Short mmCIF file of C-alpha atoms in Angstrom, two decimals:
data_model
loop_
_atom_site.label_atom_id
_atom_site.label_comp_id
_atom_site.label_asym_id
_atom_site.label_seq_id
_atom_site.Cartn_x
_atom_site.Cartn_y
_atom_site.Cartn_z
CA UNK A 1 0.00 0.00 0.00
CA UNK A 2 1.19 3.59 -0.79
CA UNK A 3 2.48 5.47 2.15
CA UNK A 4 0.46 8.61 3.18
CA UNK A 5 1.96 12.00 4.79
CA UNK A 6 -0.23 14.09 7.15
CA UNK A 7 0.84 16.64 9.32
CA UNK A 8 1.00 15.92 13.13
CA UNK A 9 -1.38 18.40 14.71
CA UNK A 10 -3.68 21.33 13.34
CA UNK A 11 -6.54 23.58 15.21
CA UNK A 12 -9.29 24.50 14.01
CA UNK A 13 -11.83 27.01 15.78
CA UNK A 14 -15.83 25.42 16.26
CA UNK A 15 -18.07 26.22 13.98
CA UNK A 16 -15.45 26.77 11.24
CA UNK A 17 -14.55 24.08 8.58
CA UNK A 18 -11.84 21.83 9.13
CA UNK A 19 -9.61 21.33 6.49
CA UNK A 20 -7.29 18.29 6.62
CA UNK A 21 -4.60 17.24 3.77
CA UNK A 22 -2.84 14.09 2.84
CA UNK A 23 0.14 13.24 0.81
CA UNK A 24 -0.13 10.14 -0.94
CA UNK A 25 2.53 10.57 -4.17
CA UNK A 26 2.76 7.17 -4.54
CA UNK A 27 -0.68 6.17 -5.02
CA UNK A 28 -1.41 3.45 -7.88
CA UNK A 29 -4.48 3.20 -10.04
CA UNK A 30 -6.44 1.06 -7.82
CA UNK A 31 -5.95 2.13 -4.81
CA UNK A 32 -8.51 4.10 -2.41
CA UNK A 33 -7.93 7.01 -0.06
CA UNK A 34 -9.55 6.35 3.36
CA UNK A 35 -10.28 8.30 6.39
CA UNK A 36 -10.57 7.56 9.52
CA UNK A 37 -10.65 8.89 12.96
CA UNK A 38 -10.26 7.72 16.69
CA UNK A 39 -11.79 9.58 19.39
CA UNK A 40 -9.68 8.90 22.39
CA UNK A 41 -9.19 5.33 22.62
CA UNK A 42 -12.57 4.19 20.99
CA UNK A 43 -12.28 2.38 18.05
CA UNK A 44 -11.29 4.25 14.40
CA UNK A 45 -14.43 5.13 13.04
CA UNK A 46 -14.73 5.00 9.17
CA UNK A 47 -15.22 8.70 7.57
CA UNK A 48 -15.10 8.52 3.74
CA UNK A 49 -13.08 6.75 1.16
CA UNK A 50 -13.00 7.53 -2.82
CA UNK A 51 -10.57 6.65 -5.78
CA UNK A 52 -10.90 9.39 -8.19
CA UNK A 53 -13.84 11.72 -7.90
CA UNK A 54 -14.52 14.16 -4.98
CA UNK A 55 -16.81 12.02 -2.56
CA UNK A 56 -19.42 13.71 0.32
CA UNK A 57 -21.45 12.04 2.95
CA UNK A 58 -23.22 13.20 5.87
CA UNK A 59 -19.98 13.57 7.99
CA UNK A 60 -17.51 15.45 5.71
CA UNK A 61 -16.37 15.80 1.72
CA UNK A 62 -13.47 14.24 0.54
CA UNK A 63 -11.23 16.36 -2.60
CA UNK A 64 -8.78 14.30 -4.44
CA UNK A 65 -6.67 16.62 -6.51
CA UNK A 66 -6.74 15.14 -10.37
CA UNK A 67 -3.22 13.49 -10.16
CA UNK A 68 -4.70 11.70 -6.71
CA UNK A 69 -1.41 12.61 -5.26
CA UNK A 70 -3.01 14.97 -2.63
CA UNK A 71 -6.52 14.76 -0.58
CA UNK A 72 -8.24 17.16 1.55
CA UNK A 73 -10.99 16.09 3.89
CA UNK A 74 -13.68 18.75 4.91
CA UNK A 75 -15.29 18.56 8.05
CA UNK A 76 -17.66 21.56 6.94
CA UNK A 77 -18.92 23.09 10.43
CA UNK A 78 -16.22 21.51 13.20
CA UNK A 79 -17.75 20.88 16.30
CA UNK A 80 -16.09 19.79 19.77
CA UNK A 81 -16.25 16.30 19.18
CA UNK A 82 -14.72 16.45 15.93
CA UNK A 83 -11.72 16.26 18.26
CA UNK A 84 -9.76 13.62 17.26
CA UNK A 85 -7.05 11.66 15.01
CA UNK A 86 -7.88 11.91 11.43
CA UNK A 87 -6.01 8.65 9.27
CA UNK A 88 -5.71 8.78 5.75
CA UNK A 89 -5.33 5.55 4.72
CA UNK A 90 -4.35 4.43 1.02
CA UNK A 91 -5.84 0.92 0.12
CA UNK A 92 -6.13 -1.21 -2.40
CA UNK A 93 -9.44 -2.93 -3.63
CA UNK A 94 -7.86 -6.18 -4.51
CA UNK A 95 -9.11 -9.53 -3.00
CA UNK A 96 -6.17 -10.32 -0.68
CA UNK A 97 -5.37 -6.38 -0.31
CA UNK A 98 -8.07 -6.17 2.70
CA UNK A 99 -6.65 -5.03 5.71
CA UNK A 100 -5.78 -1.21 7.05
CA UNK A 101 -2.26 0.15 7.47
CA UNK A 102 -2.34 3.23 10.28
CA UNK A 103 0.02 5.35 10.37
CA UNK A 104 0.10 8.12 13.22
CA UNK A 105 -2.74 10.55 11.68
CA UNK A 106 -3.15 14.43 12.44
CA UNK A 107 -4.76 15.76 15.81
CA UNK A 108 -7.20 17.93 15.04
CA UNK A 109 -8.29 20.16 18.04
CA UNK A 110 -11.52 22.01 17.60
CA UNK A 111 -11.06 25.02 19.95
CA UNK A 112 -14.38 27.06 21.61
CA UNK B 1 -26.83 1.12 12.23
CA UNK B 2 -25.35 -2.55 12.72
CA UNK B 3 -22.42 -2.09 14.47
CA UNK B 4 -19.24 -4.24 15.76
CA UNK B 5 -19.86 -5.42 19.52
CA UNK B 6 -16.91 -6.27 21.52
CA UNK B 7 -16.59 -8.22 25.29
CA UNK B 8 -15.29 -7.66 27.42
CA UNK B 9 -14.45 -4.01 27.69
CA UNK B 10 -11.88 -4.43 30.06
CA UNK B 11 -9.65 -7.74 30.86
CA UNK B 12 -6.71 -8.05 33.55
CA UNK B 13 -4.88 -11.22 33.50
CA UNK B 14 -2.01 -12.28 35.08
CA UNK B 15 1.52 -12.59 32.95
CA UNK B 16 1.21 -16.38 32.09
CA UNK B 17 -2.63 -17.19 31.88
CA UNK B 18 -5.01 -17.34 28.74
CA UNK B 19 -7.62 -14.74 27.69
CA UNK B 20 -10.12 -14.82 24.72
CA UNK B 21 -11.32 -11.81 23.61
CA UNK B 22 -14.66 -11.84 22.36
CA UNK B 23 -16.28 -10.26 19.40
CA UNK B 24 -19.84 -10.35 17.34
CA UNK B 25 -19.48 -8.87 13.92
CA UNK B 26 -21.79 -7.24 11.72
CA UNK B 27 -24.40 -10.19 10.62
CA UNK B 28 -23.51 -9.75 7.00
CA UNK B 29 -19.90 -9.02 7.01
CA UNK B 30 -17.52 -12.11 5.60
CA UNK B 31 -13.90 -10.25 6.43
CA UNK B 32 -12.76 -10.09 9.96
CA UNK B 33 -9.93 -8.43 11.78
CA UNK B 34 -7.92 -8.00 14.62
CA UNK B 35 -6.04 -4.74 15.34
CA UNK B 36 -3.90 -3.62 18.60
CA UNK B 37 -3.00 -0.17 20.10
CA UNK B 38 -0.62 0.10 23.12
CA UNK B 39 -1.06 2.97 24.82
CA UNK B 40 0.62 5.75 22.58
CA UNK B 41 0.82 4.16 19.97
CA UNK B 42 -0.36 3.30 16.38
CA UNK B 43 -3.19 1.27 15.54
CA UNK B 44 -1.48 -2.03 14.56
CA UNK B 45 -2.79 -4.94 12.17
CA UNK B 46 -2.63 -8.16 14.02
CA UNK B 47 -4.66 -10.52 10.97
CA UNK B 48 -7.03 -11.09 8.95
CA UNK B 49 -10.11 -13.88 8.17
CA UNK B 50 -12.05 -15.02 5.64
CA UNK B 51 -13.73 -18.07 4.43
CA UNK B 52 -12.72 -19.88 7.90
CA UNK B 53 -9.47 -19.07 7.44
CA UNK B 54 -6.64 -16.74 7.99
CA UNK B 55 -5.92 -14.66 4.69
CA UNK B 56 -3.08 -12.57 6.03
CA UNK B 57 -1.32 -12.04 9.38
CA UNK B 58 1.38 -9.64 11.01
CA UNK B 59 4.87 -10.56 12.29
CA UNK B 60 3.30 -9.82 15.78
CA UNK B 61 0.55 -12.34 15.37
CA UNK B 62 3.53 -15.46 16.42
CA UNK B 63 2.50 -18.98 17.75
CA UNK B 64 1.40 -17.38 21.00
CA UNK B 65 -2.00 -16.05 19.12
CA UNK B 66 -4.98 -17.79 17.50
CA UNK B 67 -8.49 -17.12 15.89
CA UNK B 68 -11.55 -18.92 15.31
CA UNK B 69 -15.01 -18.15 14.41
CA UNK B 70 -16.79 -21.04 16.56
CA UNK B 71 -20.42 -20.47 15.20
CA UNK B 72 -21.94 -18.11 12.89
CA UNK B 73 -21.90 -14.80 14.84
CA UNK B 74 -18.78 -14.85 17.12
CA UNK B 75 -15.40 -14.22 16.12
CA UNK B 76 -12.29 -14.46 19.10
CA UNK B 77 -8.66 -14.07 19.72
CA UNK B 78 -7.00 -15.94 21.76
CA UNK B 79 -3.76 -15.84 23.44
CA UNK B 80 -2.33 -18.59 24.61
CA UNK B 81 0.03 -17.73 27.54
CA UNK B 82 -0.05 -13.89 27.98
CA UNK B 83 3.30 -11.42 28.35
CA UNK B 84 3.15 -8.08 29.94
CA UNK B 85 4.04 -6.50 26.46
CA UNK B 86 0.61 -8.14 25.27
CA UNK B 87 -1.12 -4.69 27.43
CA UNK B 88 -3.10 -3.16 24.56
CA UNK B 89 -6.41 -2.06 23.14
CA UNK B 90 -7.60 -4.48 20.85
CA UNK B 91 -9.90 -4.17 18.24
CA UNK B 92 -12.01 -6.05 15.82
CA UNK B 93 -13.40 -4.93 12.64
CA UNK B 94 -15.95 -6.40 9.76
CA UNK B 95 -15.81 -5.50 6.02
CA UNK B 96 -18.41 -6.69 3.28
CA UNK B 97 -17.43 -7.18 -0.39
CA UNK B 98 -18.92 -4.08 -2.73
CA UNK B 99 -18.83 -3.67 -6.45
CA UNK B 100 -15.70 -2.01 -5.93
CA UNK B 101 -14.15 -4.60 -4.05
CA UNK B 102 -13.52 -4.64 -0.47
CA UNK B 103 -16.31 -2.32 1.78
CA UNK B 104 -14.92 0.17 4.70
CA UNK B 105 -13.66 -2.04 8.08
CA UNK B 106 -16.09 -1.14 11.02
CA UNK B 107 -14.13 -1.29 14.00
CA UNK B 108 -15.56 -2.29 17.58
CA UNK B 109 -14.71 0.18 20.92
CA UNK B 110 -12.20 -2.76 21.94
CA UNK B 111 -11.06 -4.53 25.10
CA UNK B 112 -8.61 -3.19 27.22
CA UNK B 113 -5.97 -5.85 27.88
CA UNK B 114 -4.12 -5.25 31.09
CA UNK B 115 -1.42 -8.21 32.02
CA UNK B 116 0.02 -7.97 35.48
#
């Protein structure tokens, strides 16, 4: 799986959107970006994924710039417990190409 | 929303014993995974299961650690004579199979492993 760069920390003031990138330079053609987060030690919680196109569900928008080299994902109106780490995860689709490699993710702090 | 249950929340065992960690999957998920976190630290891929068997494990899963899904809804972990470097979070996780291949894992909230 292609490796993934994210910075360590950001902040992000409530009620503002959260914007958080991704490196991933050495994605290949069927590969997926994922996001995830973990809320203090709870389990990662699945966010988005998408391979090409710019995805959007209830909980944020995913942008994959047209090389997919680069991802942003959008948490549109941050709250307080959008505190978290955010993973961006590349993985591929393949049968046999299941499981999730974490790396150490960005802390996003939503501040009052 | 289906989710992954896990039991127990918390375990403490003593450096030696065995422990099974317990997990129910979502009802219509075939892949199944365990993950670890000690405390600080990433969120680690122990293996992987499908079709009754393993499909791919980490250098961490050794001889000490074994799976099974003993009926149609549970899915465990067991290890066999616990070390005090075992002390972790661990989590399960269920994916489906989607047009586009593999669905999202679903992770569970995870039992806290403490061996004394």
């Amino acid at each position: 799986d292609a490796k993934t760069t994210q910075p360590t920390s950001m902040d992000c003031a409530e009620g503002r959107a959260a914007n958080l990138p991704c490196n991933h330079s050495t994605i290949s053609g069927n590969e997926y970006v994922y996001w995830y987060r973990q809320i203090h030690s709870q389990g990662p919680q699945y966010i988005i994924h998408g391979l090409k196109n710019n995805e959007t569900n209830e909980m944020a928008s995913l942008i994959i710039t047209e090389d997919r080299k680069s991802s942003t994902l959008i948490l549109p109106h941050a709250t307080l417990r959008d505190t978290a780490v955010y993973y961006c995860i590349v993985r591929g689709a393949n049968f046999g190409n299941e499981k999730l490699t974490f790396g150490t993710g960005t802390r996003l702090t939503i501040i009052p | 929303e289906p989710e992954v249950t896990q039991t127990p929340s918390h375990q403490v065992t003593q450096m030696g014993q065995e422990v099974i960690l317990r997990c129910v999957p979502i009802s219509n998920h075939l892949y199944f995974y365990w993950y670890r976190q000690i405390l600080g630290q990433k969120v680690e891929f122990l293996v992987s299961f499908y079709n009754n068997e393993i499909s791919e494990k980490s250098e961490i899963f050794d001889d000490q650690f074994s799976v099974e899904r003993p009926d149609g809804s549970n899915f465990t972990l067991k290890i066999r004579s616990t070390k005090l470097e075992d002390s972790a979070m661990y989590f399960c996780a269920s994916s489906d199979v989607s047009g586009s291949g593999i669905s999202p894992l679903h992770f569970g909230n995870g039992t806290r492993l403490t061996v004394t």
